[in-house]
Coordinates of C-alpha atoms in Angstrom, one line a residue:
Chain P
M1 CA 30.1 -0.4 -18.7
T2 CA 33.0 1.5 -20.1
T3 CA 30.8 3.5 -22.5
V4 CA 28.7 4.7 -19.6
A5 CA 31.8 5.6 -17.6
T6 CA 33.1 7.9 -20.4
T7 CA 29.9 9.8 -20.6
R8 CA 28.8 9.7 -17.0
N9 CA 31.0 9.5 -14.0
P10 CA 29.4 6.6 -11.9
G11 CA 29.9 8.6 -8.7
S12 CA 28.4 11.8 -9.9
L13 CA 24.8 12.8 -9.2
R14 CA 23.8 12.7 -12.9
A15 CA 24.7 9.0 -12.9
L16 CA 22.6 8.3 -9.8
Y17 CA 19.6 10.5 -10.3
S18 CA 17.8 11.5 -13.5
G19 CA 15.0 13.4 -11.9
N20 CA 12.5 10.8 -12.9
A21 CA 11.5 9.2 -9.6
L22 CA 7.8 9.8 -10.5
A23 CA 8.1 7.2 -13.2
V24 CA 8.8 4.7 -10.6
V25 CA 5.9 5.9 -8.5
S26 CA 3.4 5.8 -11.3
R27 CA 4.5 2.3 -12.2
A28 CA 3.9 1.2 -8.6
L29 CA 0.5 2.8 -8.6
Q30 CA -0.5 1.1 -11.8
A31 CA 0.7 -2.2 -10.5
T32 CA -1.4 -1.7 -7.3
R33 CA -4.5 -0.8 -9.3
S34 CA -4.2 -3.9 -11.6
S35 CA -3.2 -6.5 -9.0
N36 CA -3.3 -6.2 -5.3
W37 CA -5.4 -3.2 -4.3
V38 CA -7.6 -5.3 -2.0
V39 CA -4.6 -6.3 0.0
V40 CA -3.4 -2.7 0.1
V41 CA -6.8 -1.4 1.3
S42 CA -7.2 -4.1 3.9
G43 CA -4.0 -2.9 5.6
F44 CA -6.1 0.0 7.0
F45 CA -8.1 -2.4 9.2
E46 CA -5.2 -3.9 11.2
P47 CA -4.7 -1.0 13.6
V48 CA -8.4 -0.4 13.8
F49 CA -8.9 -4.0 15.1
Y50 CA -6.1 -3.5 17.6
L51 CA -7.6 -0.2 18.8
L52 CA -11.0 -1.8 19.3
A53 CA -9.7 -4.9 21.0
M54 CA -7.1 -3.2 23.3
G55 CA -8.6 0.2 23.7
W56 CA -12.1 -1.0 24.6
G57 CA -11.5 -4.3 26.3
L58 CA -8.3 -3.7 28.1
G59 CA -9.2 0.0 28.7
S60 CA -12.0 -1.0 31.0
F61 CA -9.4 -2.4 33.4
I62 CA -6.9 0.4 33.0
G63 CA -9.0 3.6 32.9
D64 CA -6.8 6.6 32.6
V65 CA -3.0 6.8 31.9
T66 CA -0.8 9.4 33.4
L67 CA 1.7 10.8 30.8
E68 CA 5.2 11.8 31.7
S69 CA 4.1 15.4 31.7
G70 CA 1.6 14.6 34.4
E71 CA -1.5 14.9 32.3
T72 CA -4.0 12.0 32.3
V73 CA -5.7 10.7 29.2
P74 CA -8.1 7.8 28.6
Y75 CA -6.4 4.5 27.8
A76 CA -7.8 4.4 24.2
A77 CA -6.5 7.9 23.6
Y78 CA -3.1 6.7 24.9
I79 CA -2.7 3.6 22.6
A80 CA -4.4 5.0 19.5
P81 CA -1.4 7.3 18.5
A82 CA 1.0 4.4 19.3
L83 CA -1.0 2.1 17.0
L84 CA -0.8 4.8 14.3
A85 CA 2.9 5.0 14.6
V86 CA 3.2 1.2 14.6
S87 CA 1.1 0.9 11.5
A88 CA 3.3 3.6 9.8
M89 CA 6.3 1.5 10.7
N90 CA 4.8 -1.8 9.6
G91 CA 3.5 -0.4 6.3
A92 CA 6.8 1.3 5.4
I93 CA 8.8 -1.8 6.4
Y94 CA 6.5 -4.1 4.5
D95 CA 6.7 -2.1 1.4
S96 CA 10.4 -1.5 1.5
T97 CA 11.4 -5.0 2.4
W98 CA 9.0 -7.7 1.0
N99 CA 7.9 -5.7 -2.0
V100 CA 11.4 -4.4 -2.9
F101 CA 12.9 -7.8 -2.3
F102 CA 10.5 -9.4 -4.6
K103 CA 11.0 -6.8 -7.3
M104 CA 14.7 -7.0 -6.9
H105 CA 15.2 -10.8 -7.0
F106 CA 12.1 -12.3 -8.7
G107 CA 10.6 -9.5 -10.9
K108 CA 14.1 -8.3 -11.9
L109 CA 12.3 -5.0 -12.1
Y110 CA 15.2 -2.8 -11.1
D111 CA 17.5 -4.3 -13.7
A112 CA 15.0 -3.2 -16.3
M113 CA 14.6 0.2 -14.8
L114 CA 18.3 0.9 -14.4
A115 CA 18.8 -0.1 -18.0
T116 CA 16.9 3.1 -18.9
S117 CA 17.9 6.6 -17.9
I118 CA 16.5 6.0 -14.5
G119 CA 19.2 5.9 -11.8
P120 CA 19.4 4.2 -8.5
L121 CA 18.4 7.3 -6.5
D122 CA 15.3 7.6 -8.7
V123 CA 14.4 4.0 -7.8
A124 CA 15.1 4.5 -4.1
L125 CA 13.1 7.8 -4.0
G126 CA 10.3 6.4 -6.2
E127 CA 9.8 3.3 -4.1
I128 CA 9.9 5.4 -0.9
V129 CA 7.4 8.0 -2.2
Y130 CA 5.0 5.1 -3.1
A131 CA 5.4 3.7 0.4
L132 CA 4.6 7.1 1.8
L133 CA 1.5 7.6 -0.4
R134 CA 0.2 4.3 0.9
G135 CA 1.1 5.2 4.5
G136 CA -0.5 8.6 4.1
V137 CA -3.8 7.0 3.0
Y138 CA -3.8 4.6 6.1
A139 CA -2.9 7.5 8.4
V140 CA -5.8 9.7 7.1
G141 CA -8.2 6.7 7.5
F142 CA -7.0 5.9 11.0
M143 CA -7.1 9.5 12.1
S144 CA -10.7 9.7 10.9
V145 CA -11.5 6.7 13.1
M146 CA -9.8 8.4 16.0
Q147 CA -11.7 11.6 15.4
V148 CA -15.1 9.7 15.4
L149 CA -14.2 7.9 18.6
G150 CA -13.1 11.2 20.2
L151 CA -9.5 10.2 20.7
N152 CA -7.9 13.3 19.1
L153 CA -7.6 15.5 22.2
S154 CA -6.2 18.6 20.5
W155 CA -6.1 20.5 17.2
T156 CA -2.5 19.6 16.9
A157 CA -3.7 16.1 16.0
V158 CA -3.8 17.3 12.4
L159 CA 0.0 17.5 12.5
A160 CA 0.1 13.8 13.2
I161 CA -0.4 13.1 9.5
P162 CA 2.9 14.8 8.4
A163 CA 4.5 13.3 11.4
V164 CA 3.4 9.8 10.4
L165 CA 4.8 10.4 6.9
L166 CA 8.1 11.4 8.4
V167 CA 8.2 8.2 10.5
A168 CA 7.3 6.1 7.5
F169 CA 10.0 7.8 5.4
G170 CA 12.6 6.9 8.1
F171 CA 11.6 3.3 8.3
A172 CA 11.2 2.9 4.5
S173 CA 14.6 4.3 3.7
V174 CA 16.4 2.2 6.3
G175 CA 14.3 -0.9 5.4
M176 CA 15.3 -0.6 1.8
A177 CA 18.9 -0.3 2.6
V178 CA 18.7 -3.5 4.8
T179 CA 16.8 -5.3 2.1
S180 CA 19.5 -4.8 -0.4
Y181 CA 21.8 -7.1 1.7
M182 CA 19.2 -9.9 1.8
K183 CA 19.8 -13.0 -0.3
T184 CA 16.9 -15.3 0.6
F185 CA 13.3 -15.0 1.7
Q186 CA 14.1 -16.7 5.0
Q187 CA 16.4 -13.8 6.0
M188 CA 13.4 -11.6 5.6
D189 CA 11.9 -13.2 8.7
W190 CA 14.6 -11.7 10.8
I191 CA 13.2 -8.2 10.0
T192 CA 9.8 -9.3 11.3
F193 CA 11.6 -10.7 14.3
A194 CA 13.3 -7.4 15.0
L195 CA 10.1 -5.4 14.8
L196 CA 8.2 -7.5 17.4
P197 CA 10.1 -6.4 20.5
M198 CA 10.0 -2.8 19.3
F199 CA 6.2 -3.1 18.9
L200 CA 5.7 -4.5 22.4
F201 CA 8.2 -2.4 24.3
S202 CA 8.2 1.1 22.9
A203 CA 5.6 2.6 25.3
T204 CA 2.9 1.3 22.9
F205 CA 0.6 -0.3 25.4
Y206 CA 1.9 1.1 28.7
P207 CA 4.4 3.7 29.8
L208 CA 8.2 3.0 30.0
S209 CA 8.1 3.6 33.7
V210 CA 7.4 -0.1 34.4
Y211 CA 10.9 -0.8 33.3
A212 CA 14.2 -0.4 35.1
E213 CA 16.1 2.7 34.0
P214 CA 18.8 0.9 31.9
I215 CA 16.1 -0.8 29.9
Q216 CA 14.3 2.5 29.4
W217 CA 17.5 3.9 27.8
V218 CA 17.7 1.0 25.4
I219 CA 14.2 1.6 24.3
K220 CA 14.7 5.3 24.0
A221 CA 17.5 4.6 21.5
L222 CA 15.0 2.7 19.2
P223 CA 13.2 4.6 16.4
L224 CA 9.7 3.3 17.2
W225 CA 9.8 4.9 20.7
H226 CA 10.5 8.3 19.1
A227 CA 7.7 7.8 16.6
V228 CA 5.2 6.9 19.3
E229 CA 6.2 9.8 21.5
L230 CA 6.0 12.2 18.6
V231 CA 2.6 11.1 17.3
R232 CA 1.2 10.8 20.9
G233 CA 2.3 14.3 21.7
L234 CA 0.5 15.7 18.7
T235 CA -2.8 13.8 19.2
T236 CA -3.0 14.5 22.9
G237 CA -1.7 18.1 22.5
V238 CA 1.0 17.5 25.1
L239 CA 3.9 19.2 23.3
G240 CA 7.4 20.2 24.3
P241 CA 10.8 21.0 22.9
V242 CA 11.6 17.2 23.1
M243 CA 9.4 16.9 20.0
L244 CA 12.2 18.5 18.0
V245 CA 14.5 15.7 19.2
H246 CA 12.1 13.1 17.8
V247 CA 11.8 14.9 14.5
G248 CA 15.6 15.2 14.4
Y249 CA 16.0 11.5 15.0
F250 CA 13.9 10.8 11.9
L251 CA 15.7 13.3 9.8
V252 CA 19.0 11.6 10.6
M253 CA 17.5 8.2 9.9
I254 CA 16.1 9.4 6.5
T255 CA 19.4 10.8 5.4
A256 CA 21.4 7.8 6.4
G257 CA 18.8 5.4 4.9
V258 CA 18.6 7.2 1.5
L259 CA 22.4 7.4 1.3
A260 CA 22.9 3.8 2.1
T261 CA 20.2 2.6 -0.2
T262 CA 21.5 4.6 -3.1
T263 CA 25.1 3.4 -2.5
R264 CA 23.9 -0.2 -2.3
L265 CA 21.7 0.0 -5.5
R266 CA 24.7 1.5 -7.3
A267 CA 26.9 -1.3 -6.1
L268 CA 24.4 -4.0 -7.0
F269 CA 23.4 -2.7 -10.5
L270 CA 25.8 -0.2 -11.9
S271 CA 29.2 -1.7 -11.1
Chain U
M1 CA -1.0 -45.0 9.6
T2 CA -2.9 -47.2 7.1
E3 CA -4.2 -45.4 4.2
P4 CA -7.1 -46.9 2.1
D5 CA -5.7 -48.2 -1.2
R6 CA -7.2 -46.5 -4.2
L7 CA -6.4 -49.1 -6.8
T8 CA -9.5 -48.7 -8.8
E9 CA -8.4 -45.3 -10.2
P10 CA -7.7 -45.8 -13.9
D11 CA -5.0 -43.2 -14.2
R12 CA -2.9 -44.7 -11.5
M13 CA -1.2 -48.0 -11.0
N14 CA -3.5 -50.6 -12.6
E15 CA -2.0 -53.5 -10.7
P16 CA -2.6 -54.1 -7.0
A17 CA 0.7 -53.1 -5.4
H18 CA 0.8 -56.2 -3.3
T19 CA 0.8 -58.8 -6.1
T20 CA 4.4 -59.2 -7.0
T21 CA 3.8 -61.1 -10.2
P22 CA 1.9 -58.8 -12.5
G23 CA 1.6 -61.3 -15.3
A24 CA 3.3 -63.8 -17.5
V25 CA 5.2 -61.1 -19.3
A26 CA 6.6 -59.7 -16.1
E27 CA 10.2 -58.8 -16.3
P28 CA 12.3 -58.7 -13.2
M29 CA 12.4 -54.9 -13.4
V30 CA 8.7 -54.5 -13.4
A31 CA 8.5 -56.8 -10.4
A32 CA 11.1 -54.8 -8.6
A33 CA 9.2 -51.6 -9.3
F34 CA 6.1 -53.0 -7.9
A35 CA 7.9 -54.4 -4.9
G36 CA 9.5 -51.0 -4.4
A37 CA 6.2 -49.3 -4.4
L38 CA 4.9 -51.4 -1.5
R39 CA 6.5 -49.3 1.3
P40 CA 5.6 -45.9 -0.2
R41 CA 2.1 -47.2 -0.7
R42 CA 1.7 -48.1 2.9
F43 CA 3.8 -45.4 4.7
G44 CA 3.4 -42.7 2.1
A45 CA 2.3 -40.1 4.6
W46 CA 5.5 -40.5 6.6
Y47 CA 7.6 -40.1 3.5
I48 CA 5.9 -36.9 2.7
A49 CA 6.2 -35.7 6.3
E50 CA 9.9 -36.5 6.2
H51 CA 10.2 -34.5 3.0
Q52 CA 8.3 -31.5 4.5
L53 CA 10.5 -31.6 7.6
R54 CA 13.7 -31.6 5.6
Q55 CA 12.3 -28.7 3.7
M56 CA 11.7 -26.8 6.9
R57 CA 15.4 -27.2 7.7
S58 CA 16.1 -24.6 5.0
Y59 CA 14.5 -22.1 7.4
G60 CA 15.4 -24.0 10.5
W61 CA 16.9 -21.0 12.3
T62 CA 13.7 -19.1 11.7
V63 CA 11.7 -21.9 13.2
V64 CA 13.9 -22.2 16.2
M65 CA 14.4 -18.4 16.8
S66 CA 10.8 -17.5 16.4
G67 CA 9.8 -20.7 18.4
I68 CA 11.8 -19.6 21.4
G69 CA 12.3 -15.9 20.8
S70 CA 8.7 -14.9 20.3
P71 CA 7.5 -16.4 23.6
L72 CA 10.3 -14.7 25.5
I73 CA 9.4 -11.3 24.0
Y74 CA 5.7 -11.7 24.5
M75 CA 6.2 -12.9 28.1
L76 CA 8.4 -9.9 28.8
G77 CA 6.3 -7.4 26.9
I78 CA 2.7 -8.4 27.8
G79 CA 3.2 -10.7 30.7
L80 CA 5.6 -8.6 32.8
G81 CA 5.3 -5.1 31.3
L82 CA 1.5 -4.9 30.9
A83 CA 1.0 -7.0 34.1
A84 CA 3.1 -4.5 36.1
F85 CA 1.0 -1.6 34.7
L86 CA -2.4 -3.1 35.4
D87 CA -3.4 -2.5 39.0
V88 CA -6.9 -4.0 38.8
P89 CA -7.1 -7.8 38.7
V90 CA -8.3 -8.9 35.3
A91 CA -9.2 -12.5 35.8
S92 CA -10.3 -14.9 38.5
G93 CA -9.7 -18.5 39.2
P94 CA -11.5 -20.7 41.8
D95 CA -9.8 -19.0 44.7
G96 CA -10.2 -15.4 43.6
P97 CA -8.1 -13.2 41.3
V98 CA -5.1 -14.7 39.5
D99 CA -1.9 -13.2 38.3
Y100 CA -2.3 -11.5 34.9
L101 CA 0.6 -13.6 33.6
W102 CA -1.2 -16.8 34.5
F103 CA -4.2 -15.6 32.7
V104 CA -2.6 -14.4 29.5
A105 CA 0.1 -17.1 29.0
P106 CA -2.1 -20.0 27.9
A107 CA -3.7 -17.7 25.3
L108 CA -0.3 -16.7 23.9
L109 CA 0.7 -20.4 23.7
A110 CA -2.4 -21.3 21.7
T111 CA -1.9 -18.3 19.5
A112 CA 1.7 -19.3 18.7
A113 CA 0.6 -22.8 17.7
V114 CA -2.2 -21.4 15.5
S115 CA 0.1 -18.9 13.9
V116 CA 2.4 -21.7 12.7
T117 CA -0.5 -22.9 10.6
T118 CA -1.1 -19.5 9.0
E119 CA 2.3 -19.9 7.4
E120 CA 2.5 -23.7 6.8
F121 CA -1.0 -24.3 5.6
T122 CA -1.1 -21.3 3.2
Y123 CA 2.0 -20.4 1.3
T124 CA 3.5 -23.9 1.7
V125 CA 0.4 -25.4 0.1
M126 CA 0.3 -22.9 -2.7
A127 CA 4.0 -23.7 -3.3
G128 CA 3.2 -27.4 -3.4
F129 CA 0.3 -27.1 -5.9
K130 CA 1.4 -24.1 -8.0
W131 CA 4.7 -22.4 -7.4
R132 CA 7.0 -25.4 -7.1
R133 CA 4.4 -28.1 -8.0
L134 CA 5.9 -30.5 -5.5
F135 CA 2.6 -32.2 -4.8
W136 CA 2.2 -33.1 -8.5
G137 CA 5.6 -34.8 -8.3
M138 CA 4.6 -36.7 -5.2
N139 CA 1.3 -37.6 -6.9
A140 CA 3.2 -39.2 -9.8
S141 CA 4.6 -41.7 -7.3
P142 CA 2.7 -44.6 -5.6
V143 CA 1.8 -42.1 -2.8
S144 CA -1.9 -41.2 -2.8
P145 CA -3.3 -37.6 -2.5
E146 CA -4.7 -38.4 0.9
Q147 CA -1.2 -39.4 2.0
I148 CA 0.3 -36.1 0.6
C149 CA -2.3 -34.2 2.7
S150 CA -1.6 -36.3 5.8
G151 CA 2.1 -36.0 5.4
L152 CA 1.9 -32.2 5.3
V153 CA -0.3 -32.3 8.5
I154 CA 2.1 -34.6 10.3
A155 CA 5.1 -32.3 9.6
V156 CA 3.2 -29.2 10.6
T157 CA 2.0 -30.9 13.8
L158 CA 5.5 -31.7 14.7
R159 CA 6.5 -28.1 14.3
M160 CA 3.6 -27.1 16.5
V161 CA 4.6 -29.6 19.1
F162 CA 8.0 -27.9 19.2
V163 CA 6.6 -24.4 19.3
S164 CA 4.1 -25.2 22.0
A165 CA 6.7 -27.1 24.1
A166 CA 9.1 -24.2 23.8
Y167 CA 6.4 -21.8 24.9
Y168 CA 5.5 -24.0 27.8
L169 CA 9.1 -24.1 29.0
V170 CA 9.4 -20.3 28.8
M171 CA 6.1 -20.0 30.7
V172 CA 7.4 -22.3 33.5
L173 CA 10.6 -20.2 33.7
F174 CA 8.5 -17.1 34.1
G175 CA 6.3 -18.7 36.7
A176 CA 3.3 -18.2 34.5
V177 CA 1.7 -21.6 35.3
G178 CA -0.3 -22.5 38.3
D179 CA -0.1 -26.3 38.2
V180 CA 3.2 -27.0 36.4
V181 CA 2.5 -30.8 36.0
L182 CA -1.1 -30.6 34.8
G183 CA -0.1 -27.5 32.7
T184 CA 2.0 -29.7 30.5
L185 CA -1.2 -30.7 28.8
M186 CA -1.4 -27.2 27.4
V187 CA 1.1 -28.5 24.8
P188 CA -1.3 -31.0 23.2
V189 CA -4.2 -28.5 23.7
G190 CA -2.2 -25.9 21.8
V191 CA -1.5 -28.4 19.0
L192 CA -5.2 -29.3 18.8
A193 CA -6.0 -25.6 18.5
G194 CA -3.5 -25.3 15.7
L195 CA -5.2 -28.2 13.9
A196 CA -8.7 -26.8 14.6
F197 CA -7.8 -23.6 12.9
G198 CA -5.3 -25.0 10.5
L199 CA -7.1 -27.9 8.9
P200 CA -10.1 -25.8 7.7
L201 CA -7.5 -23.3 6.5
L202 CA -5.6 -26.2 4.7
A203 CA -8.9 -27.2 2.9
F204 CA -9.3 -23.5 1.8
S205 CA -5.7 -23.1 0.7
A206 CA -5.7 -26.4 -1.3
G207 CA -8.6 -25.2 -3.3
I208 CA -7.0 -21.9 -4.4
E209 CA -5.9 -21.9 -8.0
E210 CA -4.6 -18.3 -8.3
D211 CA -2.9 -16.2 -5.6
R212 CA -4.9 -12.9 -5.4
G213 CA -3.8 -12.1 -1.9
Q214 CA -6.3 -14.5 -0.2
F215 CA -3.7 -15.4 2.4
A216 CA -3.1 -11.8 3.4
M217 CA -6.8 -11.4 3.8
V218 CA -7.0 -14.5 6.0
Q219 CA -4.2 -13.1 8.1
R220 CA -6.0 -9.8 8.4
F221 CA -9.6 -10.6 8.6
V222 CA -9.6 -14.1 10.2
F223 CA -6.4 -14.6 12.2
T224 CA -5.9 -11.1 13.7
P225 CA -9.6 -10.6 14.8
L226 CA -9.7 -14.1 16.3
F227 CA -6.4 -13.4 18.1
L228 CA -7.6 -10.0 19.4
F229 CA -11.3 -10.8 20.2
S230 CA -10.8 -14.3 21.8
G231 CA -10.5 -13.2 25.4
T232 CA -6.7 -13.3 24.9
F233 CA -5.8 -10.2 27.0
Y234 CA -9.0 -9.9 29.1
P235 CA -12.0 -12.2 29.8
L236 CA -14.3 -12.7 26.8
D237 CA -17.4 -11.6 28.8
T238 CA -15.8 -8.1 29.1
L239 CA -16.5 -7.7 25.4
P240 CA -19.9 -6.5 24.2
V241 CA -22.2 -9.5 23.6
G242 CA -22.3 -8.6 19.9
L243 CA -18.6 -9.5 19.7
Q244 CA -18.5 -12.5 22.1
W245 CA -19.5 -14.9 19.4
V246 CA -16.1 -14.4 17.8
G247 CA -14.7 -16.1 20.9
W248 CA -17.1 -19.0 20.8
I249 CA -16.1 -20.0 17.3
S250 CA -12.4 -19.2 17.9
P251 CA -10.0 -22.1 18.4
I252 CA -7.8 -19.6 20.2
W253 CA -10.5 -18.9 22.9
H254 CA -11.3 -22.5 23.4
A255 CA -7.6 -23.5 23.8
S256 CA -6.9 -20.5 26.0
E257 CA -9.8 -21.4 28.3
A258 CA -8.7 -25.1 28.3
G259 CA -5.2 -24.0 29.2
R260 CA -6.4 -21.8 32.0
L261 CA -8.5 -24.6 33.5
L262 CA -5.3 -26.8 33.4
S263 CA -3.2 -24.1 34.9
Y264 CA -5.3 -22.7 37.7
G265 CA -8.7 -24.3 37.6
P266 CA -12.2 -22.9 36.7
G267 CA -13.0 -19.3 37.2
P268 CA -16.6 -18.1 37.6
G269 CA -18.7 -18.9 34.6
S270 CA -16.1 -21.0 32.8
W271 CA -17.1 -23.8 30.5
P272 CA -16.1 -27.4 31.3
L273 CA -12.8 -28.6 29.8
G274 CA -14.6 -31.3 27.7
A275 CA -16.7 -28.7 25.9
H276 CA -13.7 -26.7 24.8
L277 CA -11.9 -29.9 23.7
A278 CA -15.0 -31.1 21.8
V279 CA -15.3 -27.8 19.8
L280 CA -11.6 -28.0 18.9
A281 CA -11.8 -31.6 17.9
L282 CA -14.9 -31.0 15.8
L283 CA -13.3 -28.2 13.9
A284 CA -10.1 -30.3 13.3
V285 CA -12.0 -33.4 12.2
V286 CA -14.3 -31.5 9.8
G287 CA -11.3 -29.6 8.4
W288 CA -9.3 -32.8 8.0
F289 CA -12.0 -34.6 5.9
V290 CA -12.7 -31.6 3.7
A291 CA -8.9 -31.0 3.2
R292 CA -8.4 -34.6 2.1
R293 CA -11.3 -34.4 -0.3
V294 CA -9.9 -31.2 -1.8
F295 CA -6.5 -32.8 -2.2
V296 CA -8.0 -35.9 -3.9
G297 CA -10.3 -33.8 -6.1
R298 CA -7.4 -31.7 -7.3
L299 CA -4.7 -34.3 -7.8
R300 CA -7.0 -36.8 -9.4
S301 CA -8.8 -34.5 -11.8

């Protein structure tokens, strides 16, 4: 790699980023169209099934839920934004872990990409943008279902779509950084295992108030809780300055994730 | 386990395995080979099961952690969290309303056993036939296709026994069982549910030549709806009648109801235990026969 080092300093931005992340995105889109679009489309149904099963069935036993602000909303309107946030998390994690892992270790795709002028930051951004496109399609679909079922309680629900993209960006960038440390498929199961408690505990199906205060603080440190609160605030129209904290949480997460991913890809492929 | 000998197949061993002198030209090595084939011929399924279990050891920590960790998390999240939040009783036993935890725990146990099969009877099968072609290697030995199928089922059954037993222990720790002694029968019921769902799935997976995301579709459009609409979190009759049929065909519903009967007895309108077990057994047996046929058809073609 000495020839590269003389022309491009490996630490400089030019060596990391060639401004061609869109090539990575369009490659991913073409691959989706030719191979697994049915699987991609079917991802939309998962949160809808959960909404129907939990919102309807369990909702008949729960009735209305009182938010921390004191407002009451129907149970289905309470869990729908949480399911939206969860599906943003799952979609982003799935794309940035399983897909990236496969491309990294079996497809040897990144070796090929990095042999061209594309740099590690292009790869990281390209993969993340693709994950966001996919997440955006799911979000629009699910928001339409919510609208039809009358679960969007305020006009601010429109803002839930960019919010979901922000959430997905956060999870995708961190997920990719974590994946770069994975050596075997079995280690990937630990990611699934880490997501399960977040899914169940992050005020998804019931308010945090059922927990003791120390446990509440632990949950409030986790990203999914911020995602759920942010999206729920927007769809129910119960907004406050705390929304900025949730947004800030994800901005930090995105920055840290992109930095870590780029560093790791450089260490893996360009050293 | 005695497997029927298939000695008439022309492309397999022409000699009956139990005749030790295959002819006048028999050399000692040939005789030794035939003698060595005797045990695999008879106990082949167990050899395959042993192989599959050893293979599972490569992800042993995942098996153990998800086997014990998932029930803990579900019991905390759904059993205690959601239960604390619900102020209306959801389900009733013979003596009136029961704890939500009592109601939901048997369903979670059955779901755990069934979800083992969504992993082991899909990707593992695809790996055996196509990706790693292990089943073809086994097929080249005296072991029969039926025995390969049975061996896989034995190994997965053992994993389900472990998962169900771990779930049951966690349930007992959480006080989620009415009758702790009778409730232990939930472990075999959970395994039966796993087979009732898993063996038809095995038959389906064994027939797949090309992976086009069928397993993701099964997960999304079969397993997830069955899990969610099987009276898992609230009684089945709360659902609109148009959706209740999902429960009637769902191994998860039958096993959940059987588990509830064992834990706290029959609630109003519940089916008899025998009916639930009969449905589960029927699904398992039909799946078993079809799966074996598919294995034979594919490995002998």
